[in-house]
Amino acid sequence: MAFLSRSILALSMALLSCNAIAQKQCDVELRHGLIITDDVIRIVDKGQTRVQINNNNQLFIRGYWVDLSTDESKVLEQFSNGIRQTVPELVDLATDGVNLGLSAIEHVVEGMSDKEPEVLKTQLQYVERALMDKFKRGDDFFFIAPQSLSQIDDFFTKEISQKIHSAVHGSLGAILMSLGDAFKSREGNIEDRMNDMGQRMDIITKEIDKSLQKKAHQLELKASEYCECLNSLDITESRLQAIVPGMTDFDLVQIKS
């Protein structure tokens, strides 16, 4: 969890180089993964770097350097800047807050029992892995997997939500079993105590669902907001492909509508 909670500054110029129109809807797909650092952009396919851009002006395809003229280098720079002005902010938005929600679950569950149930650790690892398979960031890099940006909301409201529900309710059973003997030694009705705990866990999951729905809505708006940016990026990519035909093998941005 600590890995995802590392914060880095978002790119403040993300919307300044394109006309962002939140009302316009478009179906945008990233067909390859992207790894972005301060100096390098990598277009990744099946775990391998296929295209690499160094310092916005040096191009490698399948490990081979591509010699570009000054004018051609300007097109490469536009393409590189277009990626940097969209992807990192989407990754930031996707990862921010989710890890805090997972940490909150841990703290609540630990407060109900002397130790965190093993089932919770396992389930939360599944949640974190699912998130990191799609979006990842570290101190010096951003990663986004191939995916349809118009379906980001489904990823949070369905897949991540379902995994978190499994984690919470799975750990509830483990907690009730571990606390059974302790309840028996105390005054009060055991069934009422267990019902109360079940209600508390339900409240937790409902609050998490609200948080995920909010996150999904934010990402949906951002993807829509970036529609013009991504259209512009797709046009620049087409210009670059005309200059360097080898780039067509790793077409990154696809606008479906």
Tab-separated table of C-alpha atoms in Angstrom:
chain	number	residue	atom	x	y	z
A	1	MET	CA	0.000	0.000	0.000
A	2	ALA	CA	2.864	2.338	0.771
A	3	PHE	CA	4.023	2.137	-2.829
A	4	LEU	CA	0.819	3.600	-4.217
A	5	SER	CA	0.634	6.257	-1.532
A	6	ARG	CA	3.788	7.992	-2.745
A	7	SER	CA	2.694	11.294	-4.152
A	8	ILE	CA	4.313	13.230	-6.966
A	9	LEU	CA	3.440	16.551	-8.544
A	10	ALA	CA	0.890	16.395	-11.356
A	11	LEU	CA	1.738	18.178	-14.584
A	12	SER	CA	0.339	21.675	-14.250
A	13	MET	CA	0.297	22.338	-17.977
A	14	ALA	CA	-1.881	19.340	-18.806
A	15	LEU	CA	-4.721	21.238	-20.443
A	16	LEU	CA	-3.010	24.289	-21.863
A	17	SER	CA	-1.906	22.930	-25.236
A	18	CYS	CA	-5.286	21.718	-26.447
A	19	ASN	CA	-8.899	22.805	-26.354
A	20	ALA	CA	-10.527	20.690	-23.686
A	21	ILE	CA	-14.252	20.259	-24.247
A	22	ALA	CA	-15.854	18.287	-21.432
A	23	GLN	CA	-19.187	17.989	-23.195
A	24	LYS	CA	-17.809	16.142	-26.216
A	25	GLN	CA	-17.821	12.367	-25.922
A	26	CYS	CA	-15.425	10.087	-27.754
A	27	ASP	CA	-14.303	6.520	-27.516
A	28	VAL	CA	-10.526	6.563	-27.143
A	29	GLU	CA	-8.362	3.491	-26.888
A	30	LEU	CA	-4.690	3.222	-25.987
A	31	ARG	CA	-3.540	0.172	-27.899
A	32	HIS	CA	-0.177	-0.192	-26.146
A	33	GLY	CA	1.191	0.386	-22.686
A	34	LEU	CA	3.120	3.535	-21.826
A	35	ILE	CA	5.927	4.141	-19.345
A	36	ILE	CA	6.786	7.802	-18.825
A	37	THR	CA	9.753	9.231	-16.924
A	38	ASP	CA	11.257	12.721	-16.914
A	39	ASP	CA	13.504	11.944	-19.879
A	40	VAL	CA	12.059	8.887	-21.608
A	41	ILE	CA	8.756	7.654	-23.040
A	42	ARG	CA	8.444	3.958	-23.790
A	43	ILE	CA	5.663	2.388	-25.861
A	44	VAL	CA	5.400	-1.146	-24.533
A	45	ASP	CA	3.924	-4.242	-26.137
A	46	LYS	CA	3.757	-7.591	-24.303
A	47	GLY	CA	6.230	-6.416	-21.704
A	48	GLN	CA	8.807	-5.272	-24.254
A	49	THR	CA	9.791	-1.698	-25.170
A	50	ARG	CA	9.014	-1.303	-28.873
A	51	VAL	CA	9.321	2.464	-29.252
A	52	GLN	CA	11.457	4.763	-27.124
A	53	ILE	CA	11.612	8.558	-27.185
A	54	ASN	CA	14.514	10.185	-25.355
A	55	ASN	CA	14.307	13.825	-24.278
A	56	ASN	CA	11.396	14.430	-26.686
A	57	ASN	CA	13.732	14.457	-29.698
A	58	GLN	CA	15.425	11.087	-30.131
A	59	LEU	CA	13.501	8.123	-31.550
A	60	PHE	CA	14.255	4.401	-31.319
A	61	ILE	CA	12.101	1.660	-32.861
A	62	ARG	CA	12.811	-1.931	-31.815
A	63	GLY	CA	16.086	-0.660	-30.387
A	64	TYR	CA	17.257	1.037	-33.592
A	65	TRP	CA	17.856	4.780	-33.714
A	66	VAL	CA	15.844	6.676	-36.340
A	67	ASP	CA	17.630	9.651	-37.903
A	68	LEU	CA	15.265	12.627	-38.183
A	69	SER	CA	15.631	16.032	-39.759
A	70	THR	CA	14.986	19.197	-37.755
A	71	ASP	CA	11.410	19.501	-39.050
A	72	GLU	CA	10.752	15.813	-38.441
A	73	SER	CA	12.106	16.113	-34.899
A	74	LYS	CA	9.526	18.849	-34.254
A	75	VAL	CA	6.722	16.401	-35.089
A	76	LEU	CA	8.272	13.866	-32.704
A	77	GLU	CA	8.469	16.546	-30.012
A	78	GLN	CA	4.767	17.402	-30.487
A	79	PHE	CA	3.869	13.724	-30.173
A	80	SER	CA	5.991	13.309	-27.056
A	81	ASN	CA	4.576	16.440	-25.421
A	82	GLY	CA	1.030	15.321	-26.246
A	83	ILE	CA	1.590	12.083	-24.330
A	84	ARG	CA	3.095	13.912	-21.366
A	85	GLN	CA	0.193	16.365	-21.233
A	86	THR	CA	-2.474	13.691	-20.875
A	87	VAL	CA	-1.351	10.331	-19.525
A	88	PRO	CA	0.379	11.291	-16.228
A	89	GLU	CA	-2.637	13.212	-14.963
A	90	LEU	CA	-4.945	10.289	-15.756
A	91	VAL	CA	-2.635	7.950	-13.832
A	92	ASP	CA	-2.494	10.394	-10.923
A	93	LEU	CA	-6.270	10.651	-10.824
A	94	ALA	CA	-6.725	6.885	-11.042
A	95	THR	CA	-4.334	6.048	-8.207
A	96	ASP	CA	-4.961	8.966	-5.825
A	97	GLY	CA	-7.382	8.100	-3.083
A	98	VAL	CA	-7.870	4.418	-3.853
A	99	ASN	CA	-4.876	3.406	-1.758
A	100	LEU	CA	-6.165	5.619	1.050
A	101	GLY	CA	-9.454	3.738	0.937
A	102	LEU	CA	-7.645	0.415	1.189
A	103	SER	CA	-5.632	1.674	4.151
A	104	ALA	CA	-8.856	2.797	5.831
A	105	ILE	CA	-10.261	-0.728	5.515
A	106	GLU	CA	-7.154	-2.126	7.177
A	107	HIS	CA	-7.387	0.310	10.080
A	108	VAL	CA	-11.086	-0.367	10.664
A	109	VAL	CA	-10.623	-4.113	10.624
A	110	GLU	CA	-7.587	-3.926	12.887
A	111	GLY	CA	-9.688	-1.899	15.305
A	112	MET	CA	-12.176	-4.745	15.557
A	113	SER	CA	-9.623	-7.441	16.227
A	114	ASP	CA	-6.202	-7.847	17.802
A	115	LYS	CA	-4.696	-8.579	14.409
A	116	GLU	CA	-5.555	-8.185	10.766
A	117	PRO	CA	-7.063	-11.389	9.311
A	118	GLU	CA	-4.850	-13.062	6.716
A	119	VAL	CA	-7.781	-13.201	4.307
A	120	LEU	CA	-7.943	-9.395	4.304
A	121	LYS	CA	-4.259	-9.069	3.449
A	122	THR	CA	-4.652	-11.507	0.585
A	123	GLN	CA	-7.796	-9.867	-0.804
A	124	LEU	CA	-6.375	-6.341	-0.591
A	125	GLN	CA	-3.302	-7.555	-2.461
A	126	TYR	CA	-5.652	-8.683	-5.244
A	127	VAL	CA	-7.254	-5.228	-5.291
A	128	GLU	CA	-3.903	-3.472	-5.407
A	129	ARG	CA	-2.620	-5.786	-8.138
A	130	ALA	CA	-5.703	-5.177	-10.288
A	131	LEU	CA	-5.200	-1.415	-9.956
A	132	MET	CA	-1.471	-1.589	-10.694
A	133	ASP	CA	-2.089	-3.738	-13.769
A	134	LYS	CA	-3.955	-0.753	-15.222
A	135	PHE	CA	-2.315	2.261	-13.594
A	136	LYS	CA	0.954	2.555	-11.747
A	137	ARG	CA	3.167	5.365	-10.584
A	138	GLY	CA	6.385	5.636	-8.640
A	139	ASP	CA	8.709	8.382	-7.537
A	140	ASP	CA	10.015	8.812	-11.070
A	141	PHE	CA	7.607	7.154	-13.504
A	142	PHE	CA	4.011	6.727	-14.685
A	143	PHE	CA	2.559	3.603	-16.286
A	144	ILE	CA	-0.754	3.087	-18.075
A	145	ALA	CA	-1.778	-0.221	-19.636
A	146	PRO	CA	-3.521	-0.684	-22.991
A	147	GLN	CA	-7.199	0.072	-22.413
A	148	SER	CA	-10.272	1.944	-23.523
A	149	LEU	CA	-10.371	5.256	-21.676
A	150	SER	CA	-14.137	5.424	-22.123
A	151	GLN	CA	-14.481	2.299	-19.948
A	152	ILE	CA	-12.357	3.456	-17.011
A	153	ASP	CA	-15.482	4.051	-14.935
A	154	ASP	CA	-16.515	0.386	-15.330
A	155	PHE	CA	-13.120	-0.712	-14.048
A	156	PHE	CA	-13.650	1.139	-10.764
A	157	THR	CA	-17.388	0.662	-10.234
A	158	LYS	CA	-17.364	-3.031	-11.174
A	159	GLU	CA	-14.004	-4.793	-10.971
A	160	ILE	CA	-12.355	-2.847	-8.144
A	161	SER	CA	-15.618	-2.481	-6.225
A	162	GLN	CA	-16.282	-6.227	-6.396
A	163	LYS	CA	-12.788	-7.071	-5.161
A	164	ILE	CA	-13.097	-4.657	-2.240
A	165	HIS	CA	-16.475	-6.139	-1.285
A	166	SER	CA	-14.902	-9.590	-1.259
A	167	ALA	CA	-12.068	-8.328	0.919
A	168	VAL	CA	-14.335	-6.670	3.462
A	169	HIS	CA	-16.920	-9.429	3.776
A	170	GLY	CA	-14.302	-12.180	3.672
A	171	SER	CA	-12.448	-10.586	6.553
A	172	LEU	CA	-15.714	-10.090	8.445
A	173	GLY	CA	-16.169	-13.853	8.682
A	174	ALA	CA	-12.614	-14.291	9.924
A	175	ILE	CA	-13.091	-11.557	12.523
A	176	LEU	CA	-16.322	-13.062	13.819
A	177	MET	CA	-14.668	-16.447	14.207
A	178	SER	CA	-11.642	-15.021	16.001
A	179	LEU	CA	-13.786	-12.939	18.342
A	180	GLY	CA	-16.338	-15.644	19.109
A	181	ASP	CA	-14.633	-16.809	22.268
A	182	ALA	CA	-14.011	-13.251	23.410
A	183	PHE	CA	-17.688	-12.407	23.000
A	184	LYS	CA	-18.682	-15.430	25.046
A	185	SER	CA	-16.610	-14.213	27.976
A	186	ARG	CA	-18.245	-10.800	28.014
A	187	GLU	CA	-21.622	-9.588	29.076
A	188	GLY	CA	-24.240	-8.869	26.451
A	189	ASN	CA	-25.964	-10.746	23.698
A	190	ILE	CA	-23.459	-12.384	21.274
A	191	GLU	CA	-25.885	-12.291	18.353
A	192	ASP	CA	-26.509	-8.570	18.841
A	193	ARG	CA	-22.775	-7.907	18.915
A	194	MET	CA	-22.229	-9.828	15.691
A	195	ASN	CA	-25.156	-8.123	13.989
A	196	ASP	CA	-23.736	-4.774	15.022
A	197	MET	CA	-20.357	-5.672	13.525
A	198	GLY	CA	-22.037	-6.818	10.306
A	199	GLN	CA	-23.876	-3.503	10.057
A	200	ARG	CA	-20.648	-1.591	10.593
A	201	MET	CA	-18.956	-3.527	7.795
A	202	ASP	CA	-21.916	-2.829	5.501
A	203	ILE	CA	-21.555	0.874	6.201
A	204	ILE	CA	-17.868	0.646	5.313
A	205	THR	CA	-18.547	-1.020	1.962
A	206	LYS	CA	-21.252	1.507	1.103
A	207	GLU	CA	-18.889	4.394	1.814
A	208	ILE	CA	-16.227	2.734	-0.309
A	209	ASP	CA	-18.723	2.328	-3.146
A	210	LYS	CA	-19.532	6.037	-2.970
A	211	SER	CA	-15.836	6.854	-3.139
A	212	LEU	CA	-15.295	4.556	-6.134
A	213	GLN	CA	-18.306	5.979	-7.956
A	214	LYS	CA	-16.930	9.466	-7.421
A	215	LYS	CA	-13.532	8.331	-8.699
A	216	ALA	CA	-15.128	6.731	-11.773
A	217	HIS	CA	-17.089	9.909	-12.504
A	218	GLN	CA	-13.940	12.034	-12.219
A	219	LEU	CA	-12.091	9.778	-14.626
A	220	GLU	CA	-15.013	9.706	-17.047
A	221	LEU	CA	-15.105	13.500	-17.117
A	222	LYS	CA	-11.338	13.695	-17.515
A	223	ALA	CA	-11.335	11.225	-20.414
A	224	SER	CA	-14.081	13.272	-22.055
A	225	GLU	CA	-12.193	16.468	-21.282
A	226	TYR	CA	-9.144	15.052	-23.008
A	227	CYS	CA	-11.076	14.078	-26.116
A	228	GLU	CA	-9.742	17.035	-28.121
A	229	CYS	CA	-6.243	16.501	-26.736
A	230	LEU	CA	-6.261	12.858	-27.760
A	231	ASN	CA	-7.707	13.695	-31.167
A	232	SER	CA	-4.839	16.125	-31.639
A	233	LEU	CA	-2.382	13.490	-30.420
A	234	ASP	CA	-3.819	10.979	-32.901
A	235	ILE	CA	-3.339	13.462	-35.761
A	236	THR	CA	0.250	14.134	-34.686
A	237	GLU	CA	0.865	10.400	-34.455
A	238	SER	CA	-0.417	9.995	-38.031
A	239	ARG	CA	2.011	12.690	-39.199
A	240	LEU	CA	4.845	10.895	-37.423
A	241	GLN	CA	3.821	7.589	-38.993
A	242	ALA	CA	3.982	9.199	-42.433
A	243	ILE	CA	7.554	10.284	-41.660
A	244	VAL	CA	8.553	7.010	-39.974
A	245	PRO	CA	6.495	4.112	-41.402
A	246	GLY	CA	7.844	1.774	-38.715
A	247	MET	CA	5.687	3.643	-36.172
A	248	THR	CA	2.523	2.222	-37.769
A	249	ASP	CA	3.328	-1.175	-36.236
A	250	PHE	CA	2.802	0.364	-32.809
A	251	ASP	CA	-0.163	2.657	-33.361
A	252	LEU	CA	-0.832	4.077	-29.907
A	253	VAL	CA	-4.010	6.182	-30.050
A	254	GLN	CA	-7.178	4.969	-31.710
A	255	ILE	CA	-10.266	7.196	-31.856
A	256	LYS	CA	-13.295	4.999	-32.433
A	257	SER	CA	-15.887	7.735	-32.705
